[in-house]
Amino acid sequence: TQTVIRSSDRLCFALKSSILPHQGITESFGAAIQALNAIHLTDGVITRSKRMMLDTLGVGLLGSRTAVFSKALKYSQVFTSEQRSSVWGRSDVILPPHYAAFVNGIAVHSMDFDDTWHPATHPSGAVLPALLALAETLPSQPSGLDLLLAFNVGIEVQGRLMRFSKEAYNIPERFHPPSVVGVMGSAAASAKLLGLSPAQCSHALAIAASSAGAPLANAATQTKPLHIGNAARRGLEAAQLAQIGVEGNPAILDMDSGLGVYYKDYSPSPLADSDSGAFRWILDAQDVAFKRIPAHLAMHWVVEAVLAARAKFLDRTGNFDLSQIQNITLRVPRSKYINCPLPTTEHQARHSFQFNACSALLDNKVTVASFSQAQINRPALRELLSKVQLETPEDNLPSFDRMYCEVEIKSAEGLSSLARCNTFYGHWRKPLSQKDLEEKFSLNASTVLCTEGVEGVIDVVGNMEKVTECSVLGSYLRMTSTSEQLYSMRIM
Amino acid sequence: MTRVEKPHSDVMQDCKRNLPFLLLCHKSISILHCSAAASKRNKKQDHCDRNLKSCSPRYRKPSDQCGLPEDCITLQWRLNNFYLFIPAVQKHPAPEDTVTASFGKFISEIKPQHLSPVVLHRSKRMVLDSIGVGLIGSRTDVFELALQFCQHMYAPDHISSVYGRRGIRLSPTLAAFVNGVATHSMDFDDTWHPATHPSGAVLPALFALSDMMPANSKPSGLDFLLAFNVGIEIQGRLMRFSNEARSIPKRFHPPTVVGPMGSAAACSRLLSLDPSQCSHALAIAASLAGAPMANAATQSKPLHIGNASRLGLEAALLASRGLEASPLVLDAVAGVAGFSAFYEDYVPQPLESPDDGGHVFLLEEQDMAFKRFPAHLGMHWVTDAAAAVHELLVGHGLGQVSPHQVQDILLRVPQSKYINRPFPESEHEARHSFQFNACSALLDGEVTVQSFSPPAMSRPELHFLLSRVRMEHPEDNPANFNRMYGEVQVTLVGGDILKGRCDTFYGHWRNPLTNESLRKKFRSNAEVVLPSEKVERLVEVVEELDRLDDCGALLSQLQ
């Protein structure tokens, strides 16, 4: 009898799905999140997502020593729970999973050093902190492959949602994209790791949509890193609320009054069935950009162009004397929130074409240290800033796929030097070599971790698909470099 | 207790430990402001120590904490170290003439004497009603899920009380969350014009925050009411930045937009933050604002109010720790949206300084609507109109309404998609259905808490009536709570036509509930959860709230 019931169930199911002419968009997302499997991961996607993980951990470790991180951590420490998740780069702090996701997400974006995708968002910071915080609390430890799969689900959902609006292809003006799609990505990834049903996955997205959307005005302030921290935290929360049975609108992605509220030209489409052969990971077709300086992505074009123009200028004049410079013209896309002529805080400096151009001109490089208050306040730099003119040519579009930067330096004697950057090193068209990516990671991570920790993380992430328990990553992330903590580590 | 035993030799720590006492003492706060020039750590310590000495004895904190029970010491240590922080030294004073700065200044500088008798009276009615709907809401499924979530995800934290759950306390932001969920769980809470549910975002946050403060220095009832009114006023002012916001919304659910801002403002006021911190609290809250309308009529809608309350409190606490955000968040800046991201037609206005004497609270001029049954406000017009038809039908012959007499039901209501639901399937959908509420009232003569129970919702005669409903959206009936009406026209099988119309339902701001009706509603809600002595005590305490030295008398009655 059992077999009969089962086959009739299947028949019913088959009938139902043939009766329904088309699946809802949200429904297709819920189904895909549940159905995607490790066998669907391609080699290309595995390689690229491992690079994203390594870079995210590095910038997160470095970010765990920032002022905004400390404030958020102190606030988060009021909360306790039986489930405990670690804070990256802290051997001594344990937080409830939501708050671990929150502070680690803040760390990742605290310096604006994390990856950027096209259309523009910072995809990893919303996902990885949520997943690692959640993984630590699960009764059976996910494997490295489980983690990679959930991570890619979180990235994929963000990429799909970004493509629901043409407007989203450009540098934003209204909502900060990671606050819109990031929380959805975190919810999807968390739902995947929790093994939720297709319906629960849809509800997780619906609940997460009510936590989405932060205005762009808070870019270039301490609150911007909170956008990523909150995306990670509240996506995880949404998945767990869905798990215990909370429901939202099951058509949240289908409606203008759903996720559509965050866009002016919302046009959603379903996610292909992962088994139909029509499914392709966006990450396979569109790689991410990795930053080489802790600043808004657009600054990277400026810095490369300025360095080239500086070298030419030096060739002509023989020596570099700032007082010879009469004016500096930057030809960049029009985008108000990264046009900041006289930044006073590090967060403004990370969002200032002018500051990054002048720093590069003055120091022949832009580094983590360039954004310290002392460096920002240098009189020589302020002097240079006063000589900058910004031009926004019509053909220079505010899109990370199409923008360029042109720099012209003119001296009092009428000498001029012109340079242009179309694609900086680190952009998806010109990706960082694995060696440079690992070097960036090592530099960032070693500010916090001991050598063993740094190498351990590189090793685990590099072999992620073969790791049996992803928790091993957490143990390396706690190997801090102070001698006292090293000592206690050895005793253990 | 482990936290108490942590070593903290740092003088700064000791200084911080005493802070709630400073923060609660207005005199010392002003002294702290004077010390704003002290930017270095050690200077802050000096100032802090000096401030301690200059505090009035009532607020003096014995450094050895002797005489306090152990639990109390734990609690205080935690409060002092984690929640509150010295008002940050202002490195970059915000330009005085921005809209954002004017809001920060208003929140920080408004005083109890600025509350008129009308405002006090109206706001106390809101407090009473909000507690009542919160109490009955603590028996709903969605509340149960929210509470379960907090208890499952977090360790017990005996600080802030949960509506109607004796012995259950949570961390302040979590208590604000579940109590906010309770308040909106049945859509029974107050509605203002332009449309938002103002109290549910503010009151739970203020309760949670007051519970956090040491027992011997709780805010007075008047301070509490002032903070509450600040939270309401800020929401009202922000709603007026957009003409679009005057109509029933289509994109963002208003309590998720203005609610976190109101909660942040109220909590900043209760924490006595300085003007710059108040404006940062608003800006931090703006990044936590905004949820799509599509989640209306689902379990996620009550979460909107819970989150507004929780996240506004969180924003104020983060601002009190010195976290900074955009100083222009409320101003209109082309190309970089702030709060304007939530509106299509955003025109911000600065808030007058309370000291210039020109400020009038919006609540003085625009009273609140209180609901008589737990459903979307728009349902109240159509329900009253249908109840009138019910009377006619009953008079028409049979003494009770027989659905099969009914040939056709025509509802003339405003066009608003999310409250047009011909066959609602869940209680949440039923609370957002013109059709359901009209038919329930036709059948029963009224809509009550019980109308949304599964047995009432599944009645065949109700479904028969639902199948007879048609809707019209006349041009002159706009989706606006100040101008809409509800008309119900029933055609009987014999061809007779019965009509009912409601222009202003009882409970609307033009036809407000009497104190007696309001208390009756409160009692019937609260008695579901609390013993009647507590219910009566709550009525009394709220009535005399502005004269209470210590709002603890109110806090102690909520469970």
mmCIF file of N, CA and C in Angstrom, chain A residues 68 71 74-75 77-81 83 96 98-99 173-175 206-207 209-210 212-218 221-223 226-227 230 233-234 237 240-241 244-249 252 255 257-258 261-262 336-337 344-345, chain B residues 3 78 82-83 92 145 149 153-155 157 171 173-174 250-252 283-284 286-295 298-300 303-304 307 310-311 314 317-318 321-326 333-338 341-342 344:
data_model
loop_
_atom_site.group_PDB
_atom_site.id
_atom_site.type_symbol
_atom_site.label_atom_id
_atom_site.label_comp_id
_atom_site.label_asym_id
_atom_site.label_seq_id
_atom_site.Cartn_x
_atom_site.Cartn_y
_atom_site.Cartn_z
ATOM 1 N N VAL A 68 35.159 51.799 14.549
ATOM 2 C CA VAL A 68 33.743 51.450 14.392
ATOM 3 C C VAL A 68 33.507 50.004 14.839
ATOM 4 N N LYS A 71 33.326 49.929 18.699
ATOM 5 C CA LYS A 71 32.042 50.420 19.218
ATOM 6 C C LYS A 71 30.957 49.358 19.059
ATOM 7 N N LYS A 74 31.566 46.409 21.538
ATOM 8 C CA LYS A 74 31.174 46.716 22.921
ATOM 9 C C LYS A 74 29.671 46.645 23.056
ATOM 10 N N TYR A 75 28.975 47.236 22.091
ATOM 11 C CA TYR A 75 27.516 47.196 22.132
ATOM 12 C C TYR A 75 27.023 45.750 22.111
ATOM 13 N N GLN A 77 28.379 43.053 23.066
ATOM 14 C CA GLN A 77 28.722 42.202 24.204
ATOM 15 C C GLN A 77 27.694 42.217 25.334
ATOM 16 N N VAL A 78 26.652 43.051 25.217
ATOM 17 C CA VAL A 78 25.575 42.959 26.217
ATOM 18 C C VAL A 78 24.787 41.666 26.039
ATOM 19 N N PHE A 79 24.866 41.098 24.840
ATOM 20 C CA PHE A 79 24.019 39.935 24.567
ATOM 21 C C PHE A 79 24.768 38.642 24.849
ATOM 22 N N THR A 80 24.059 37.731 25.461
ATOM 23 C CA THR A 80 24.660 36.423 25.695
ATOM 24 C C THR A 80 23.700 35.367 25.160
ATOM 25 N N SER A 81 24.249 34.213 24.872
ATOM 26 C CA SER A 81 23.397 33.113 24.430
ATOM 27 C C SER A 81 24.115 31.812 24.691
ATOM 28 N N GLN A 83 24.191 29.511 22.363
ATOM 29 C CA GLN A 83 24.907 29.280 21.117
ATOM 30 C C GLN A 83 25.999 30.327 21.029
ATOM 31 N N PRO A 96 26.636 35.805 20.721
ATOM 32 C CA PRO A 96 25.532 35.089 20.077
ATOM 33 C C PRO A 96 25.722 35.179 18.549
ATOM 34 N N HIS A 98 23.978 35.987 15.970
ATOM 35 C CA HIS A 98 23.575 37.200 15.237
ATOM 36 C C HIS A 98 24.584 38.314 15.410
ATOM 37 N N TYR A 99 25.080 38.433 16.619
ATOM 38 C CA TYR A 99 25.989 39.544 16.878
ATOM 39 C C TYR A 99 27.397 39.247 16.388
ATOM 40 N N GLU A 173 22.324 55.947 -6.202
ATOM 41 C CA GLU A 173 22.007 57.281 -5.680
ATOM 42 C C GLU A 173 21.052 57.231 -4.494
ATOM 43 N N ARG A 174 20.279 56.154 -4.375
ATOM 44 C CA ARG A 174 19.235 56.129 -3.361
ATOM 45 C C ARG A 174 19.582 55.181 -2.217
ATOM 46 N N PHE A 175 19.564 53.879 -2.473
ATOM 47 C CA PHE A 175 19.871 52.912 -1.431
ATOM 48 C C PHE A 175 21.259 52.327 -1.639
ATOM 49 N N ALA A 206 11.288 36.792 2.146
ATOM 50 C CA ALA A 206 10.254 37.797 2.417
ATOM 51 C C ALA A 206 10.537 38.537 3.725
ATOM 52 N N ILE A 207 10.917 37.788 4.753
ATOM 53 C CA ILE A 207 11.220 38.430 6.039
ATOM 54 C C ILE A 207 12.442 39.334 5.884
ATOM 55 N N ALA A 209 13.392 40.855 3.262
ATOM 56 C CA ALA A 209 13.074 42.066 2.491
ATOM 57 C C ALA A 209 12.599 43.192 3.410
ATOM 58 N N SER A 210 11.962 42.835 4.526
ATOM 59 C CA SER A 210 11.523 43.861 5.482
ATOM 60 C C SER A 210 12.694 44.427 6.278
ATOM 61 N N ALA A 212 15.566 45.201 4.642
ATOM 62 C CA ALA A 212 16.480 45.715 3.618
ATOM 63 C C ALA A 212 16.397 47.233 3.490
ATOM 64 N N GLY A 213 17.423 47.804 2.871
ATOM 65 C CA GLY A 213 17.354 49.195 2.439
ATOM 66 C C GLY A 213 17.883 50.217 3.409
ATOM 67 N N ALA A 214 19.065 50.756 3.133
ATOM 68 C CA ALA A 214 19.588 51.856 3.932
ATOM 69 C C ALA A 214 19.980 52.970 2.976
ATOM 70 N N PRO A 215 19.656 54.219 3.328
ATOM 71 C CA PRO A 215 19.914 55.324 2.409
ATOM 72 C C PRO A 215 21.409 55.561 2.199
ATOM 73 N N LEU A 216 21.712 56.039 1.009
ATOM 74 C CA LEU A 216 23.099 56.232 0.633
ATOM 75 C C LEU A 216 23.795 57.335 1.440
ATOM 76 N N ALA A 217 23.010 58.225 2.037
ATOM 77 C CA ALA A 217 23.620 59.338 2.776
ATOM 78 C C ALA A 217 24.566 58.844 3.861
ATOM 79 N N ASN A 218 24.344 57.663 4.371
ATOM 80 C CA ASN A 218 25.234 57.151 5.415
ATOM 81 C C ASN A 218 26.511 56.525 4.858
ATOM 82 N N THR A 221 30.339 57.447 6.217
ATOM 83 C CA THR A 221 30.267 57.661 7.662
ATOM 84 C C THR A 221 30.541 56.309 8.329
ATOM 85 N N GLN A 222 30.659 56.355 9.641
ATOM 86 C CA GLN A 222 30.872 55.123 10.409
ATOM 87 C C GLN A 222 29.713 54.151 10.264
ATOM 88 N N THR A 223 28.569 54.671 9.874
ATOM 89 C CA THR A 223 27.395 53.809 9.813
ATOM 90 C C THR A 223 27.388 52.934 8.558
ATOM 91 N N LEU A 226 28.116 49.400 9.150
ATOM 92 C CA LEU A 226 26.983 48.743 9.812
ATOM 93 C C LEU A 226 25.999 48.152 8.798
ATOM 94 N N HIS A 227 25.969 48.752 7.605
ATOM 95 C CA HIS A 227 25.055 48.224 6.586
ATOM 96 C C HIS A 227 25.388 46.760 6.278
ATOM 97 N N ASN A 230 24.683 44.611 9.444
ATOM 98 C CA ASN A 230 23.249 44.370 9.602
ATOM 99 C C ASN A 230 22.701 43.441 8.532
ATOM 100 N N ARG A 233 23.647 40.015 9.774
ATOM 101 C CA ARG A 233 22.878 39.665 10.966
ATOM 102 C C ARG A 233 21.414 39.414 10.655
ATOM 103 N N ARG A 234 20.814 40.330 9.913
ATOM 104 C CA ARG A 234 19.368 40.268 9.760
ATOM 105 C C ARG A 234 18.951 39.241 8.705
ATOM 106 N N GLU A 237 18.963 36.180 10.832
ATOM 107 C CA GLU A 237 17.734 36.228 11.636
ATOM 108 C C GLU A 237 16.514 35.810 10.815
ATOM 109 N N GLN A 240 16.327 32.133 10.311
ATOM 110 C CA GLN A 240 15.956 31.417 11.536
ATOM 111 C C GLN A 240 14.503 31.659 11.914
ATOM 112 N N LEU A 241 13.991 32.871 11.635
ATOM 113 C CA LEU A 241 12.566 33.130 11.867
ATOM 114 C C LEU A 241 11.721 32.253 10.950
ATOM 115 N N ILE A 244 11.478 28.710 12.263
ATOM 116 C CA ILE A 244 10.526 28.406 13.331
ATOM 117 C C ILE A 244 9.083 28.654 12.887
ATOM 118 N N GLY A 245 8.875 29.057 11.647
ATOM 119 C CA GLY A 245 7.518 29.118 11.120
ATOM 120 C C GLY A 245 6.961 30.503 10.859
ATOM 121 N N VAL A 246 7.756 31.559 11.007
ATOM 122 C CA VAL A 246 7.251 32.892 10.689
ATOM 123 C C VAL A 246 7.099 33.009 9.170
ATOM 124 N N GLU A 247 6.003 33.659 8.775
ATOM 125 C CA GLU A 247 5.737 33.787 7.342
ATOM 126 C C GLU A 247 5.726 35.244 6.896
ATOM 127 N N GLY A 248 6.140 35.438 5.664
ATOM 128 C CA GLY A 248 6.030 36.758 5.034
ATOM 129 C C GLY A 248 5.264 36.580 3.740
ATOM 130 N N ASN A 249 5.337 37.584 2.868
ATOM 131 C CA ASN A 249 4.621 37.473 1.596
ATOM 132 C C ASN A 249 5.363 36.502 0.672
ATOM 133 N N ILE A 252 7.137 37.943 -2.512
ATOM 134 C CA ILE A 252 7.842 39.196 -2.220
ATOM 135 C C ILE A 252 8.695 39.687 -3.385
ATOM 136 N N MET A 255 6.575 41.352 -6.704
ATOM 137 C CA MET A 255 5.718 42.545 -6.648
ATOM 138 C C MET A 255 6.501 43.860 -6.581
ATOM 139 N N SER A 257 5.424 46.234 -4.907
ATOM 140 C CA SER A 257 5.326 46.629 -3.499
ATOM 141 C C SER A 257 6.104 45.663 -2.614
ATOM 142 N N GLY A 258 6.835 44.728 -3.231
ATOM 143 C CA GLY A 258 7.727 43.843 -2.485
ATOM 144 C C GLY A 258 9.143 44.358 -2.596
ATOM 145 N N VAL A 261 10.136 47.896 -4.114
ATOM 146 C CA VAL A 261 10.120 49.240 -3.514
ATOM 147 C C VAL A 261 11.505 49.883 -3.525
ATOM 148 N N TYR A 262 12.533 49.050 -3.630
ATOM 149 C CA TYR A 262 13.885 49.606 -3.571
ATOM 150 C C TYR A 262 14.401 50.068 -4.934
ATOM 151 N N LYS A 336 27.838 61.798 -6.844
ATOM 152 C CA LYS A 336 27.973 62.807 -5.820
ATOM 153 C C LYS A 336 28.628 62.306 -4.538
ATOM 154 N N TYR A 337 28.328 61.069 -4.177
ATOM 155 C CA TYR A 337 28.779 60.677 -2.850
ATOM 156 C C TYR A 337 30.263 60.301 -2.787
ATOM 157 N N THR A 344 37.368 65.207 5.914
ATOM 158 C CA THR A 344 37.939 65.403 7.249
ATOM 159 C C THR A 344 38.022 64.098 8.035
ATOM 160 N N THR A 345 37.209 63.102 7.677
ATOM 161 C CA THR A 345 37.287 61.830 8.407
ATOM 162 C C THR A 345 37.819 60.755 7.473
ATOM 163 N N ARG B 3 30.995 38.648 34.946
ATOM 164 C CA ARG B 3 31.396 39.946 34.415
ATOM 165 C C ARG B 3 31.847 40.896 35.505
ATOM 166 N N ARG B 78 26.718 45.937 34.395
ATOM 167 C CA ARG B 78 26.469 45.670 32.990
ATOM 168 C C ARG B 78 25.939 46.904 32.288
ATOM 169 N N PHE B 82 28.199 48.553 29.390
ATOM 170 C CA PHE B 82 27.890 48.163 28.013
ATOM 171 C C PHE B 82 26.903 49.075 27.314
ATOM 172 N N TYR B 83 25.989 49.593 28.035
ATOM 173 C CA TYR B 83 24.929 50.293 27.325
ATOM 174 C C TYR B 83 25.197 51.775 27.134
ATOM 175 N N HIS B 92 33.381 67.461 14.961
ATOM 176 C CA HIS B 92 32.918 68.227 13.801
ATOM 177 C C HIS B 92 31.487 68.675 14.047
ATOM 178 N N LEU B 145 5.886 33.217 18.483
ATOM 179 C CA LEU B 145 7.054 32.901 17.656
ATOM 180 C C LEU B 145 8.199 33.880 17.936
ATOM 181 N N PHE B 149 11.707 32.871 19.564
ATOM 182 C CA PHE B 149 12.933 33.187 18.836
ATOM 183 C C PHE B 149 13.953 33.857 19.770
ATOM 184 N N MET B 153 17.355 32.048 20.910
ATOM 185 C CA MET B 153 18.617 32.547 20.360
ATOM 186 C C MET B 153 19.515 33.222 21.396
ATOM 187 N N TYR B 154 18.918 33.636 22.505
ATOM 188 C CA TYR B 154 19.711 34.389 23.480
ATOM 189 C C TYR B 154 19.557 33.783 24.864
ATOM 190 N N ALA B 155 20.598 33.970 25.660
ATOM 191 C CA ALA B 155 20.541 33.490 27.038
ATOM 192 C C ALA B 155 19.588 34.380 27.832
ATOM 193 N N ASP B 157 18.167 37.038 30.223
ATOM 194 C CA ASP B 157 18.769 38.312 30.599
ATOM 195 C C ASP B 157 17.704 39.080 31.368
ATOM 196 N N SER B 171 16.858 40.949 27.262
ATOM 197 C CA SER B 171 17.719 42.105 27.001
ATOM 198 C C SER B 171 16.835 43.228 26.468
ATOM 199 N N THR B 173 16.778 45.438 24.003
ATOM 200 C CA THR B 173 16.353 45.546 22.604
ATOM 201 C C THR B 173 15.431 44.384 22.219
ATOM 202 N N LEU B 174 15.642 43.238 22.823
ATOM 203 C CA LEU B 174 14.771 42.102 22.510
ATOM 204 C C LEU B 174 13.390 42.291 23.125
ATOM 205 N N LYS B 250 1.734 52.777 -0.669
ATOM 206 C CA LYS B 250 1.844 51.751 -1.706
ATOM 207 C C LYS B 250 3.196 51.054 -1.672
ATOM 208 N N ARG B 251 4.231 51.761 -1.239
ATOM 209 C CA ARG B 251 5.576 51.179 -1.337
ATOM 210 C C ARG B 251 6.093 50.735 0.041
ATOM 211 N N PHE B 252 6.403 51.690 0.883
ATOM 212 C CA PHE B 252 6.940 51.323 2.190
ATOM 213 C C PHE B 252 5.861 51.380 3.257
ATOM 214 N N ALA B 283 20.160 59.353 12.240
ATOM 215 C CA ALA B 283 20.814 58.915 10.996
ATOM 216 C C ALA B 283 21.117 57.420 11.032
ATOM 217 N N ILE B 284 21.512 56.918 12.192
ATOM 218 C CA ILE B 284 21.755 55.471 12.307
ATOM 219 C C ILE B 284 20.434 54.733 12.097
ATOM 220 N N ALA B 286 17.928 55.694 10.369
ATOM 221 C CA ALA B 286 17.503 55.761 8.960
ATOM 222 C C ALA B 286 18.041 54.574 8.172
ATOM 223 N N SER B 287 19.240 54.105 8.541
ATOM 224 C CA SER B 287 19.803 52.943 7.845
ATOM 225 C C SER B 287 19.100 51.647 8.239
ATOM 226 N N LEU B 288 18.250 51.707 9.232
ATOM 227 C CA LEU B 288 17.533 50.512 9.681
ATOM 228 C C LEU B 288 16.061 50.608 9.318
ATOM 229 N N ALA B 289 15.712 51.641 8.554
ATOM 230 C CA ALA B 289 14.299 51.915 8.253
ATOM 231 C C ALA B 289 13.882 51.309 6.926
ATOM 232 N N GLY B 290 12.550 51.170 6.754
ATOM 233 C CA GLY B 290 12.003 50.818 5.447
ATOM 234 C C GLY B 290 11.732 49.348 5.230
ATOM 235 N N ALA B 291 10.460 48.977 5.131
ATOM 236 C CA ALA B 291 10.097 47.605 4.775
ATOM 237 C C ALA B 291 8.967 47.670 3.751
ATOM 238 N N PRO B 292 8.965 46.755 2.791
ATOM 239 C CA PRO B 292 7.973 46.815 1.713
ATOM 240 C C PRO B 292 6.552 46.529 2.199
ATOM 241 N N MET B 293 5.600 47.203 1.568
ATOM 242 C CA MET B 293 4.179 47.005 1.880
ATOM 243 C C MET B 293 3.730 45.569 1.645
ATOM 244 N N ALA B 294 4.415 44.868 0.721
ATOM 245 C CA ALA B 294 3.962 43.513 0.372
ATOM 246 C C ALA B 294 3.879 42.607 1.600
ATOM 247 N N ASN B 295 4.631 42.904 2.628
ATOM 248 C CA ASN B 295 4.552 42.075 3.836
ATOM 249 C C ASN B 295 3.394 42.454 4.756
ATOM 250 N N THR B 298 0.677 39.797 6.456
ATOM 251 C CA THR B 298 1.375 38.544 6.776
ATOM 252 C C THR B 298 1.883 38.682 8.207
ATOM 253 N N GLN B 299 2.407 37.578 8.728
ATOM 254 C CA GLN B 299 2.986 37.601 10.065
ATOM 255 C C GLN B 299 4.152 38.575 10.165
ATOM 256 N N SER B 300 4.742 38.901 9.037
ATOM 257 C CA SER B 300 5.899 39.800 9.089
ATOM 258 C C SER B 300 5.515 41.238 9.400
ATOM 259 N N LEU B 303 6.133 42.185 12.880
ATOM 260 C CA LEU B 303 7.580 42.301 13.083
ATOM 261 C C LEU B 303 8.069 43.698 12.719
ATOM 262 N N HIS B 304 7.367 44.349 11.798
ATOM 263 C CA HIS B 304 7.773 45.703 11.399
ATOM 264 C C HIS B 304 7.785 46.641 12.604
ATOM 265 N N ASN B 307 10.492 45.569 15.116
ATOM 266 C CA ASN B 307 11.818 45.992 14.678
ATOM 267 C C ASN B 307 11.997 47.503 14.767
ATOM 268 N N ARG B 310 12.786 48.096 18.385
ATOM 269 C CA ARG B 310 14.099 47.541 18.726
ATOM 270 C C ARG B 310 15.234 48.333 18.087
ATOM 271 N N LEU B 311 15.093 48.603 16.779
ATOM 272 C CA LEU B 311 16.213 49.192 16.050
ATOM 273 C C LEU B 311 16.400 50.663 16.401
ATOM 274 N N GLU B 314 18.283 50.575 19.517
ATOM 275 C CA GLU B 314 19.665 50.218 19.199
ATOM 276 C C GLU B 314 20.426 51.427 18.640
ATOM 277 N N LEU B 317 21.339 53.726 21.442
ATOM 278 C CA LEU B 317 22.427 53.178 22.262
ATOM 279 C C LEU B 317 23.765 53.268 21.520
ATOM 280 N N LEU B 318 23.744 53.013 20.218
ATOM 281 C CA LEU B 318 24.988 53.126 19.442
ATOM 282 C C LEU B 318 25.453 54.587 19.383
ATOM 283 N N ARG B 321 27.251 55.643 22.337
ATOM 284 C CA ARG B 321 28.628 55.150 22.370
ATOM 285 C C ARG B 321 29.529 55.930 21.437
ATOM 286 N N GLY B 322 28.987 56.907 20.753
ATOM 287 C CA GLY B 322 29.815 57.732 19.885
ATOM 288 C C GLY B 322 29.797 57.337 18.425
ATOM 289 N N LEU B 323 28.926 56.421 18.047
ATOM 290 C CA LEU B 323 28.861 56.054 16.630
ATOM 291 C C LEU B 323 28.289 57.232 15.833
ATOM 292 N N GLU B 324 28.909 57.486 14.680
ATOM 293 C CA GLU B 324 28.487 58.629 13.877
ATOM 294 C C GLU B 324 27.873 58.192 12.552
ATOM 295 N N ALA B 325 26.992 59.042 12.056
ATOM 296 C CA ALA B 325 26.356 58.784 10.771
ATOM 297 C C ALA B 325 26.192 60.117 10.059
ATOM 298 N N SER B 326 25.460 60.099 8.955
ATOM 299 C CA SER B 326 25.372 61.318 8.144
ATOM 300 C C SER B 326 24.745 62.488 8.897
ATOM 301 N N VAL B 333 19.485 66.200 -0.348
ATOM 302 C CA VAL B 333 20.735 66.386 -1.067
ATOM 303 C C VAL B 333 20.610 65.614 -2.381
ATOM 304 N N ALA B 334 20.651 66.347 -3.494
ATOM 305 C CA ALA B 334 20.464 65.676 -4.789
ATOM 306 C C ALA B 334 21.600 64.693 -5.045
ATOM 307 N N GLY B 335 21.271 63.506 -5.520
ATOM 308 C CA GLY B 335 22.286 62.534 -5.904
ATOM 309 C C GLY B 335 22.771 61.643 -4.771
ATOM 310 N N VAL B 336 22.492 62.037 -3.526
ATOM 311 C CA VAL B 336 22.844 61.193 -2.383
ATOM 312 C C VAL B 336 21.641 61.160 -1.456
ATOM 313 N N ALA B 337 20.802 60.158 -1.630
ATOM 314 C CA ALA B 337 19.569 60.145 -0.863
ATOM 315 C C ALA B 337 19.830 59.844 0.605
ATOM 316 N N GLY B 338 19.140 60.562 1.470
ATOM 317 C CA GLY B 338 19.115 60.238 2.882
ATOM 318 C C GLY B 338 17.745 59.651 3.172
ATOM 319 N N ALA B 341 15.167 58.761 0.467
ATOM 320 C CA ALA B 341 15.134 57.510 -0.299
ATOM 321 C C ALA B 341 13.766 56.839 -0.210
ATOM 322 N N PHE B 342 13.033 57.131 0.867
ATOM 323 C CA PHE B 342 11.766 56.442 1.087
ATOM 324 C C PHE B 342 10.571 57.142 0.448
ATOM 325 N N GLU B 344 8.935 59.838 -2.841
ATOM 326 C CA GLU B 344 9.104 60.366 -4.192
ATOM 327 C C GLU B 344 9.083 61.898 -4.201
#
